[in-house]
Amino acid sequence: MDLSIKWLKDYVDIDLPAKELCSRLTMTGSKVEGFWQEGEEIRGVVVGRLLKVVPHENSDHLLVCTVDVGGEEPLQIVTGAQNVREGDLVPVALDGSSLPGGVRIKSGKLRGVVSSGMLCSIGELGLTKHDFPYADENGIFILQEDCAPGEDIRQAIGLDDTVVEFEITSNRPDCLSVIGLARETSASFGLPLKEKSPSYKGIDGDPFEYLDVRIDNPVLCKRYIGGIVRNVKIAPSPRWLRERLRASGVRPINNLVDITNYVMLEYGQPMHAFDIRHVGGGKIIVRNAAQGERITTLDGVERELSPEMLVIADSSKPVAVAGVMGGEYSGIMDDTVTVVFESACFDGASVRRTARKLGMRTDASSRYEKGLDAKNCLPAILRAFELCELLGCGEPVRGLIDRNCDTREQVVIPFEPDWINRFLGVSIDEESMKEYLSRLGFRVESGMIYSPSFRMDIESKADIAEEIARLYGYDKIPGTIITGVANARLTKKQELERKLESCCVALGLNQINTFSFISPRCYDKIALPSDSPLRKSVVILNPLGEDTSVMRTTVLPSMCEVLSRNYNNRNPQAALFELGTEYIPDADPRKLPAEPSRLAVGMYGRGFDFYSIKGVFEGILEALGINEYEVEAAAPDCGLDEVYSMHPGRSACVKLDGRPIAIFGELHPLVLNAYGIGARAYAGKLLVSELLEVEVPQKQYRPLPKYPATSRDISLVCREELPVARLERTIKDAVGQVLEKIALFDVYQGEQIEKGMKSVSFSLTLRSHEKTLTDEQADAAIKRIVKALKELGAEIR
């Protein structure tokens, strides 16, 4: 927000150096980014009167001017402009002067004639025809201002304002206005605020004869006020108004448009003026757009609207996007006679979403999206009508059409001075607190604080304490040492992720981090079926490119990309892991996607095979204290669609209580080929979020055993397809707690074993922690094993 100090002085009598003003406002919470003087690059340029203009003796297009610049002797200046006449007042850049852009002016000769300076155009002064509509853009700037020779040009044309730039935070939309910043200045310096209520005489008439207003969505439009101005006369605005708009960074256009911009800057309330000829049926309807409805906005771009967007429509079509920009035919033309002034309050979140989806952000939308006070709509439109009469650009019709759906109640907070002092750590007396609050527009009565409607950010006692603190002075609040003991702890998820990271590093893996957005083509590269639910992704509305247009539903493509990059950069081997997030869209598109955490592992190179990645996952599960899991050959019905990315005979799925928690194995040849990996590569993923639901027992100290162990070996013959893991699990269940260790030491298939069968041998270590096991007890355990194995079709060899 750029604030004109001249404009500020309309509301606060302040006469301080700009640096002091900015310093104090910053200390009271209004962050100042900087300040500058208008026309500060212009030095040594004065008003001159042309006493004599004659042709150059050595040129057909140059003129020699004798110029009075307020000195003892007139100057001789040569110019090529043909619009100068004797008696004209013009800007004169003297010898040694400077102009915008670093231009320096020196005396010299033109075609043998001395020229002691330069006559300036508006462009050379950094101005445009919008600033001075009467100026000739292609010639010298002929002044029509009340000025005298020798006067500094900046004062002569009003280019001498001081402008302060503020960074307005999103919680203070009231400060996006001259009046709002004047309130802050008044409170900061303890000066009276000269705020007056706007008024206008108007002409007789009934606005309902011209217009009717209806609000179909009172949630998104809290208030809409419409008024009529007749007998409009389009012309340039007066200089004082143009100066203030220019200082605020707004280009003057014409009196009617300038009024809407002026009121927006002064009151912080965006306004719009419609030519009533283009309001079909004399109706204004505030409604949601229809699906596929289109509008051509004032910038000439046709835009497609969607049902969540709010529009201002007439009886047949949208004429403006509410809170963002008017339609093509809603602007003011040179032949406009009757206009409709709009002052409305729209929902900030709705305006922001609409502006972002349409890819347009305007001064109006930037104010609306922060949340505006619906009560400000009335004084703003009254000020617009007052300016219409003041500028003589139209005749406001008395009476307004006011549709008010605002249900917001005044915020009332208990006044507790003792609590405020304890909260701030200060000792401010009660009367001083009341005085600070009064300066800020609050009312304190009967132990309660009544917040002004424009302070949309006030919600609690802490907000009140902050208001008092910033006027009391943050620099006066004593420093204190934090008391108490911080009891910060890692969440269960954080503990698990850190344990996983430490474990993976200990297993020799290197950590990587990849982007969460990928290309839809990645699902083809990892060979996902066309009907896989993993292909349903969250689509990014404004992606950096097609390669980053969707949020990943599986971490496998990201790991494959990194493996591919390392392989193609001729790294002989790689062993990697990543703790990443997947984004699973909800069936209800209005809800946010689920974001489960996943551990991805990938490796290739000499020394790595299927058993290497299997060992990694076993080591991870062991570190987490998870022992009762099952490992089985990965199949399409395992519950994880990454199975299609794995080699069908060299991949496995890990299940816990029948639920899949991990998958790993050698990548499918088609996947290796898609990623350009010319060697066997292995990858897998662990469902981290699901492990959070598993109660991992705390490790407990167990003393060394007092009693000796008993060993037994057992050899079995079973079907070839029967997994060894299932045999091992059956043995464990049959023996029970006395089984201390089981180790596979042989698997045999050959001439001595029937075809389609295999021999599997285990070594068992049995031990009791209560007494020495007898041979009878050990033999009984073996009998239980034999009985249980028979149910699987396995027999003792």
Short mmCIF file of C-alpha atoms in Angstrom, two decimals, residues 336-743:
data_model
loop_
_atom_site.label_atom_id
_atom_site.label_comp_id
_atom_site.label_asym_id
_atom_site.label_seq_id
_atom_site.Cartn_x
_atom_site.Cartn_y
_atom_site.Cartn_z
CA THR A 336 -22.11 7.06 -21.00
CA VAL A 337 -25.05 9.04 -19.58
CA THR A 338 -26.36 7.06 -16.60
CA VAL A 339 -24.29 4.79 -14.38
CA VAL A 340 -24.89 2.34 -11.55
CA PHE A 341 -22.43 2.59 -8.67
CA GLU A 342 -21.79 -0.69 -6.86
CA SER A 343 -20.46 -0.96 -3.30
CA ALA A 344 -20.54 -4.56 -2.10
CA CYS A 345 -18.96 -6.98 0.36
CA PHE A 346 -18.05 -10.44 -0.93
CA ASP A 347 -16.65 -13.46 0.89
CA GLY A 348 -12.84 -13.22 0.92
CA ALA A 349 -12.10 -16.93 0.49
CA SER A 350 -14.49 -17.17 -2.46
CA VAL A 351 -12.90 -14.17 -4.19
CA ARG A 352 -9.41 -15.59 -3.69
CA ARG A 353 -10.36 -19.01 -5.11
CA THR A 354 -12.06 -17.39 -8.10
CA ALA A 355 -9.14 -15.05 -8.82
CA ARG A 356 -6.62 -17.89 -8.64
CA LYS A 357 -8.66 -20.22 -10.81
CA LEU A 358 -9.12 -17.51 -13.45
CA GLY A 359 -5.44 -16.55 -13.22
CA MET A 360 -6.11 -12.90 -12.46
CA ARG A 361 -5.42 -10.80 -9.37
CA THR A 362 -6.63 -7.21 -9.17
CA ASP A 363 -6.51 -4.41 -6.61
CA ALA A 364 -10.10 -5.25 -5.74
CA SER A 365 -9.52 -8.99 -5.29
CA SER A 366 -6.40 -8.38 -3.17
CA ARG A 367 -8.57 -6.39 -0.76
CA TYR A 368 -11.62 -8.65 -0.77
CA GLU A 369 -9.59 -11.81 -0.17
CA LYS A 370 -8.39 -10.44 3.19
CA GLY A 371 -11.97 -9.93 4.41
CA LEU A 372 -13.72 -6.56 4.41
CA ASP A 373 -16.19 -4.88 6.74
CA ALA A 374 -19.70 -4.90 5.29
CA LYS A 375 -20.51 -1.71 7.23
CA ASN A 376 -17.92 0.15 5.13
CA CYS A 377 -20.02 -0.23 1.96
CA LEU A 378 -22.39 2.64 2.85
CA PRO A 379 -19.88 5.45 3.62
CA ALA A 380 -17.88 4.42 0.53
CA ILE A 381 -20.78 4.87 -1.89
CA LEU A 382 -21.79 8.12 -0.17
CA ARG A 383 -18.23 9.37 -0.69
CA ALA A 384 -18.43 8.42 -4.37
CA PHE A 385 -21.64 10.43 -4.78
CA GLU A 386 -20.08 13.35 -2.89
CA LEU A 387 -17.15 13.33 -5.32
CA CYS A 388 -19.52 13.16 -8.30
CA GLU A 389 -21.09 16.41 -7.19
CA LEU A 390 -17.75 17.95 -6.26
CA LEU A 391 -16.24 17.16 -9.67
CA GLY A 392 -19.43 18.05 -11.53
CA CYS A 393 -19.38 14.76 -13.42
CA GLY A 394 -22.94 13.66 -12.64
CA GLU A 395 -26.09 14.04 -10.57
CA PRO A 396 -26.63 11.32 -7.94
CA VAL A 397 -30.22 10.22 -7.45
CA ARG A 398 -31.21 10.47 -3.81
CA GLY A 399 -31.77 7.10 -2.18
CA LEU A 400 -29.91 3.80 -2.41
CA ILE A 401 -30.77 0.15 -3.03
CA ASP A 402 -29.27 -1.63 -0.02
CA ARG A 403 -29.43 -5.43 0.24
CA ASN A 404 -27.83 -6.25 3.60
CA CYS A 405 -27.27 -9.91 4.55
CA ASP A 406 -24.53 -9.22 7.10
CA THR A 407 -25.13 -11.16 10.33
CA ARG A 408 -21.78 -10.44 11.96
CA GLU A 409 -22.21 -9.15 15.50
CA GLN A 410 -20.00 -6.68 17.30
CA VAL A 411 -17.13 -8.35 19.13
CA VAL A 412 -17.31 -7.78 22.89
CA ILE A 413 -14.42 -8.83 25.15
CA PRO A 414 -14.07 -8.51 28.95
CA PHE A 415 -11.72 -5.74 30.07
CA GLU A 416 -9.26 -7.35 32.52
CA PRO A 417 -6.31 -5.03 33.20
CA ASP A 418 -4.64 -7.42 35.66
CA TRP A 419 -4.73 -10.28 33.16
CA ILE A 420 -3.31 -8.03 30.44
CA ASN A 421 -0.43 -6.93 32.67
CA ARG A 422 0.37 -10.53 33.62
CA PHE A 423 0.15 -11.59 29.99
CA LEU A 424 2.50 -8.84 28.82
CA GLY A 425 4.77 -8.82 31.85
CA VAL A 426 4.27 -5.08 32.43
CA SER A 427 2.57 -2.70 34.85
CA ILE A 428 0.29 -0.39 32.86
CA ASP A 429 -2.38 1.48 34.78
CA GLU A 430 -6.02 0.99 33.85
CA GLU A 431 -6.57 4.54 32.63
CA SER A 432 -3.65 4.33 30.23
CA MET A 433 -5.05 1.10 28.82
CA LYS A 434 -8.41 2.76 28.24
CA GLU A 435 -6.71 5.72 26.59
CA TYR A 436 -4.74 3.45 24.22
CA LEU A 437 -7.89 1.53 23.28
CA SER A 438 -9.86 4.72 22.74
CA ARG A 439 -7.19 6.01 20.34
CA LEU A 440 -7.56 2.80 18.34
CA GLY A 441 -11.34 3.13 18.05
CA PHE A 442 -12.34 0.70 20.83
CA ARG A 443 -15.03 1.57 23.34
CA VAL A 444 -14.65 0.54 27.01
CA GLU A 445 -17.85 0.54 29.07
CA SER A 446 -18.94 -1.32 32.21
CA GLY A 447 -15.95 -3.64 32.21
CA MET A 448 -16.38 -4.65 28.56
CA ILE A 449 -14.44 -3.72 25.41
CA TYR A 450 -16.46 -3.10 22.24
CA SER A 451 -14.42 -3.61 19.09
CA PRO A 452 -15.02 -1.39 16.04
CA SER A 453 -16.48 -3.23 13.07
CA PHE A 454 -13.46 -2.53 10.84
CA ARG A 455 -11.19 -4.53 13.18
CA MET A 456 -11.96 -7.94 11.72
CA ASP A 457 -8.91 -9.44 13.46
CA ILE A 458 -10.03 -8.95 17.07
CA GLU A 459 -11.21 -12.20 18.68
CA SER A 460 -9.82 -12.60 22.19
CA LYS A 461 -8.16 -10.97 25.20
CA ALA A 462 -4.75 -11.69 23.71
CA ASP A 463 -5.64 -9.48 20.72
CA ILE A 464 -6.56 -6.66 23.10
CA ALA A 465 -3.29 -7.10 24.96
CA GLU A 466 -1.40 -6.79 21.68
CA GLU A 467 -3.20 -3.53 20.84
CA ILE A 468 -2.25 -2.07 24.20
CA ALA A 469 1.34 -3.33 23.93
CA ARG A 470 2.02 -1.76 20.55
CA LEU A 471 0.92 1.70 21.71
CA TYR A 472 2.63 1.33 25.08
CA GLY A 473 5.82 0.44 23.18
CA TYR A 474 7.32 -2.95 22.52
CA ASP A 475 10.70 -1.47 23.42
CA LYS A 476 9.41 -0.72 26.94
CA ILE A 477 8.41 -4.31 27.71
CA PRO A 478 11.15 -5.82 29.91
CA GLY A 479 12.93 -8.95 28.78
CA THR A 480 12.18 -12.06 30.84
CA ILE A 481 13.59 -15.56 31.03
CA ILE A 482 11.26 -18.36 30.02
CA THR A 483 10.07 -20.23 33.10
CA GLY A 484 8.90 -23.79 33.38
CA VAL A 485 10.22 -26.92 31.73
CA ALA A 486 9.60 -27.66 28.10
CA ASN A 487 8.07 -31.09 27.69
CA ALA A 488 8.52 -31.48 23.95
CA ARG A 489 8.45 -35.03 22.64
CA LEU A 490 8.60 -36.67 19.27
CA THR A 491 5.34 -38.06 17.98
CA LYS A 492 5.02 -41.78 17.42
CA LYS A 493 5.36 -41.19 13.68
CA GLN A 494 8.51 -39.11 14.12
CA GLU A 495 10.07 -41.74 16.38
CA LEU A 496 9.30 -44.47 13.84
CA GLU A 497 10.67 -42.48 10.88
CA ARG A 498 13.89 -41.62 12.71
CA LYS A 499 14.37 -45.24 13.70
CA LEU A 500 13.84 -46.27 10.08
CA GLU A 501 16.39 -43.71 8.83
CA SER A 502 19.01 -44.87 11.35
CA CYS A 503 18.37 -48.51 10.50
CA CYS A 504 18.64 -47.96 6.73
CA VAL A 505 21.90 -46.04 7.12
CA ALA A 506 23.25 -48.84 9.35
CA LEU A 507 22.33 -51.34 6.63
CA GLY A 508 24.50 -49.42 4.14
CA LEU A 509 21.82 -47.47 2.25
CA ASN A 510 22.10 -43.84 1.16
CA GLN A 511 19.13 -41.54 1.71
CA ILE A 512 17.54 -39.64 -1.18
CA ASN A 513 14.72 -37.06 -1.45
CA THR A 514 12.53 -36.76 -4.55
CA PHE A 515 9.60 -34.61 -5.64
CA SER A 516 6.11 -35.76 -4.74
CA PHE A 517 4.76 -34.82 -8.18
CA ILE A 518 5.41 -37.01 -11.19
CA SER A 519 4.24 -37.54 -14.76
CA PRO A 520 1.19 -39.76 -15.49
CA ARG A 521 3.49 -41.66 -17.90
CA CYS A 522 5.37 -43.04 -14.88
CA TYR A 523 2.50 -45.45 -14.23
CA ASP A 524 3.08 -46.96 -17.67
CA LYS A 525 6.82 -47.18 -17.03
CA ILE A 526 6.29 -49.29 -13.87
CA ALA A 527 3.82 -51.51 -15.79
CA LEU A 528 0.71 -50.77 -13.73
CA PRO A 529 -2.47 -52.30 -15.19
CA SER A 530 -4.83 -49.83 -16.88
CA ASP A 531 -7.48 -50.44 -14.20
CA SER A 532 -5.12 -50.07 -11.24
CA PRO A 533 -6.48 -47.71 -8.55
CA LEU A 534 -2.96 -46.26 -8.29
CA ARG A 535 -3.55 -44.51 -11.62
CA LYS A 536 -6.16 -42.24 -10.00
CA SER A 537 -4.03 -39.28 -8.97
CA VAL A 538 -4.51 -35.81 -7.58
CA VAL A 539 -4.02 -33.49 -10.59
CA ILE A 540 -2.13 -30.22 -10.08
CA LEU A 541 -4.02 -27.21 -11.48
CA ASN A 542 -0.93 -25.15 -12.35
CA PRO A 543 1.92 -27.66 -12.87
CA LEU A 544 5.43 -26.66 -13.84
CA GLY A 545 5.07 -29.05 -16.77
CA GLU A 546 3.62 -32.39 -17.88
CA ASP A 547 6.41 -34.24 -16.07
CA THR A 548 5.20 -32.83 -12.75
CA SER A 549 1.44 -32.70 -13.31
CA VAL A 550 0.12 -35.27 -10.80
CA MET A 551 0.82 -36.23 -7.19
CA ARG A 552 2.29 -39.71 -6.91
CA THR A 553 0.21 -42.59 -5.57
CA THR A 554 3.27 -44.83 -5.27
CA VAL A 555 6.89 -44.04 -4.42
CA LEU A 556 8.25 -46.70 -6.80
CA PRO A 557 8.59 -44.44 -9.92
CA SER A 558 10.62 -41.90 -7.94
CA MET A 559 13.04 -44.61 -6.77
CA CYS A 560 13.30 -46.05 -10.29
CA GLU A 561 14.13 -42.60 -11.69
CA VAL A 562 17.03 -42.21 -9.25
CA LEU A 563 18.32 -45.73 -9.93
CA SER A 564 18.16 -44.98 -13.66
CA ARG A 565 20.01 -41.69 -13.27
CA ASN A 566 22.79 -43.35 -11.27
CA TYR A 567 23.09 -46.24 -13.72
CA ASN A 568 23.24 -43.94 -16.76
CA ASN A 569 25.87 -41.82 -15.01
CA ARG A 570 27.95 -45.01 -14.81
CA ASN A 571 27.90 -45.42 -11.08
CA PRO A 572 28.89 -49.08 -10.62
CA GLN A 573 26.41 -49.68 -7.81
CA ALA A 574 23.79 -47.90 -5.75
CA ALA A 575 21.89 -48.76 -2.59
CA LEU A 576 19.25 -46.14 -1.76
CA PHE A 577 16.28 -45.43 0.47
CA GLU A 578 13.69 -42.68 0.77
CA LEU A 579 11.05 -41.85 3.34
CA GLY A 580 8.40 -40.35 1.11
CA THR A 581 4.70 -39.61 0.96
CA GLU A 582 2.01 -40.97 -1.33
CA TYR A 583 -1.16 -39.05 -2.14
CA ILE A 584 -4.30 -41.16 -2.39
CA PRO A 585 -7.35 -39.17 -3.57
CA ASP A 586 -10.59 -39.48 -1.61
CA ALA A 587 -13.76 -40.70 -3.27
CA ASP A 588 -15.26 -37.32 -2.38
CA PRO A 589 -13.39 -34.73 -4.52
CA ARG A 590 -14.13 -32.05 -1.93
CA LYS A 591 -11.94 -33.81 0.64
CA LEU A 592 -8.17 -33.72 0.85
CA PRO A 593 -6.25 -36.83 -0.22
CA ALA A 594 -4.81 -39.31 2.26
CA GLU A 595 -1.03 -38.89 2.67
CA PRO A 596 0.48 -42.14 3.98
CA SER A 597 4.23 -42.38 4.63
CA ARG A 598 6.23 -44.97 2.72
CA LEU A 599 9.80 -46.30 2.83
CA ALA A 600 11.21 -47.02 -0.63
CA VAL A 601 14.39 -49.08 -1.10
CA GLY A 602 16.32 -49.58 -4.34
CA MET A 603 19.65 -51.14 -5.32
CA TYR A 604 21.68 -52.50 -8.22
CA GLY A 605 25.27 -53.49 -8.88
CA ARG A 606 27.79 -56.18 -8.08
CA GLY A 607 27.07 -58.05 -4.86
CA PHE A 608 23.37 -57.22 -4.77
CA ASP A 609 20.71 -59.85 -5.45
CA PHE A 610 17.22 -60.79 -4.30
CA TYR A 611 18.50 -61.93 -0.93
CA SER A 612 20.26 -58.59 -0.40
CA ILE A 613 17.02 -56.60 -0.53
CA LYS A 614 15.24 -59.35 1.44
CA GLY A 615 17.88 -58.96 4.13
CA VAL A 616 17.33 -55.20 4.20
CA PHE A 617 13.63 -55.61 4.91
CA GLU A 618 14.25 -58.35 7.47
CA GLY A 619 16.79 -56.10 9.20
CA ILE A 620 14.32 -53.22 9.28
CA LEU A 621 11.54 -55.35 10.76
CA GLU A 622 13.94 -56.82 13.32
CA ALA A 623 15.05 -53.32 14.35
CA LEU A 624 11.40 -52.40 14.85
CA GLY A 625 10.83 -55.45 17.04
CA ILE A 626 8.44 -57.05 14.55
CA ASN A 627 9.11 -60.82 14.40
CA GLU A 628 5.76 -62.48 13.77
CA TYR A 629 5.47 -61.75 10.07
CA GLU A 630 5.10 -63.91 6.99
CA VAL A 631 7.08 -63.75 3.76
CA GLU A 632 5.48 -65.29 0.70
CA ALA A 633 5.91 -65.15 -3.05
CA ALA A 634 4.34 -61.99 -4.44
CA ALA A 635 1.13 -62.64 -6.37
CA PRO A 636 -1.39 -60.34 -8.09
CA ASP A 637 -3.77 -60.83 -5.15
CA CYS A 638 -1.22 -59.83 -2.51
CA GLY A 639 -2.90 -56.44 -2.03
CA LEU A 640 -0.16 -54.19 -3.43
CA ASP A 641 -0.30 -53.20 -7.10
CA GLU A 642 3.49 -52.73 -7.23
CA VAL A 643 3.56 -56.50 -7.67
CA TYR A 644 3.12 -55.85 -11.43
CA SER A 645 6.41 -53.94 -11.41
CA MET A 646 8.29 -56.95 -9.98
CA HIS A 647 9.77 -60.03 -11.65
CA PRO A 648 7.07 -62.71 -11.24
CA GLY A 649 9.50 -65.34 -9.91
CA ARG A 650 11.84 -63.12 -7.88
CA SER A 651 9.63 -61.03 -5.64
CA ALA A 652 8.03 -61.40 -2.25
CA CYS A 653 5.34 -59.88 -0.10
CA VAL A 654 5.58 -59.41 3.67
CA LYS A 655 2.37 -59.81 5.63
CA LEU A 656 1.55 -59.07 9.23
CA ASP A 657 -1.62 -60.64 10.63
CA GLY A 658 -2.68 -61.36 7.05
CA ARG A 659 -2.26 -57.73 5.91
CA PRO A 660 0.48 -56.74 3.42
CA ILE A 661 3.04 -54.35 4.92
CA ALA A 662 5.85 -54.59 2.35
CA ILE A 663 6.76 -55.80 -1.12
CA PHE A 664 10.22 -56.23 -2.60
CA GLY A 665 12.06 -58.05 -5.33
CA GLU A 666 13.80 -57.79 -8.66
CA LEU A 667 12.28 -55.23 -11.03
CA HIS A 668 10.43 -56.60 -14.04
CA PRO A 669 12.47 -56.63 -17.31
CA LEU A 670 9.86 -54.30 -18.88
CA VAL A 671 10.38 -51.79 -16.07
CA LEU A 672 14.16 -52.02 -16.38
CA ASN A 673 13.88 -51.42 -20.11
CA ALA A 674 11.49 -48.43 -19.63
CA TYR A 675 13.99 -46.76 -17.31
CA GLY A 676 17.04 -47.64 -19.34
CA ILE A 677 18.65 -49.78 -16.63
CA GLY A 678 20.85 -52.42 -18.24
CA ALA A 679 21.45 -54.51 -15.12
CA ARG A 680 19.38 -56.39 -12.60
CA ALA A 681 17.92 -53.91 -10.13
CA TYR A 682 15.93 -54.49 -6.98
CA ALA A 683 13.33 -52.33 -5.29
CA GLY A 684 10.66 -52.45 -2.65
CA LYS A 685 8.46 -50.39 -0.36
CA LEU A 686 7.36 -50.59 3.26
CA LEU A 687 4.00 -49.24 4.46
CA VAL A 688 5.20 -47.00 7.27
CA SER A 689 1.83 -45.49 8.23
CA GLU A 690 0.33 -48.96 8.70
CA LEU A 691 3.19 -49.92 11.05
CA LEU A 692 2.10 -47.11 13.38
CA GLU A 693 -0.94 -49.24 14.21
CA VAL A 694 1.26 -52.16 15.31
CA GLU A 695 2.07 -52.32 18.99
CA VAL A 696 5.79 -53.05 19.04
CA PRO A 697 6.73 -54.54 22.42
CA GLN A 698 9.40 -52.79 24.42
CA LYS A 699 12.66 -54.69 24.51
CA GLN A 700 13.29 -56.14 27.95
CA TYR A 701 16.43 -57.39 29.58
CA ARG A 702 16.65 -61.15 29.87
CA PRO A 703 19.43 -62.71 31.99
CA LEU A 704 21.74 -65.33 30.55
CA PRO A 705 20.15 -68.79 30.72
CA LYS A 706 20.93 -70.88 33.80
CA TYR A 707 20.00 -74.19 32.24
CA PRO A 708 21.64 -76.03 29.33
CA ALA A 709 20.17 -76.28 25.85
CA THR A 710 19.18 -79.40 23.95
CA SER A 711 19.74 -79.67 20.19
CA ARG A 712 17.77 -81.69 17.67
CA ASP A 713 18.00 -81.91 13.88
CA ILE A 714 15.01 -82.74 11.77
CA SER A 715 14.81 -83.52 8.03
CA LEU A 716 11.54 -83.42 6.17
CA VAL A 717 10.26 -84.41 2.76
CA CYS A 718 7.51 -82.20 1.33
CA ARG A 719 6.02 -80.90 -1.89
CA GLU A 720 8.38 -78.72 -3.90
CA GLU A 721 6.00 -75.73 -3.91
CA LEU A 722 5.53 -75.74 -0.11
CA PRO A 723 7.34 -72.61 1.23
CA VAL A 724 10.09 -73.23 3.76
CA ALA A 725 8.78 -70.24 5.73
CA ARG A 726 5.50 -72.05 6.28
CA LEU A 727 7.33 -75.15 7.55
CA GLU A 728 9.35 -72.97 9.92
CA ARG A 729 6.25 -71.23 11.23
CA THR A 730 4.52 -74.58 11.83
CA ILE A 731 7.51 -75.86 13.79
CA LYS A 732 7.56 -72.74 15.97
CA ASP A 733 3.85 -73.05 16.75
CA ALA A 734 4.21 -76.76 17.60
CA VAL A 735 7.21 -76.42 19.94
CA GLY A 736 6.13 -73.29 21.77
CA GLN A 737 8.22 -71.22 24.18
CA VAL A 738 11.00 -73.77 24.71
CA LEU A 739 12.16 -73.29 21.09
CA GLU A 740 15.11 -70.91 21.41
CA LYS A 741 16.39 -71.05 17.84
CA ILE A 742 15.55 -72.67 14.52
CA ALA A 743 17.95 -72.64 11.58
#
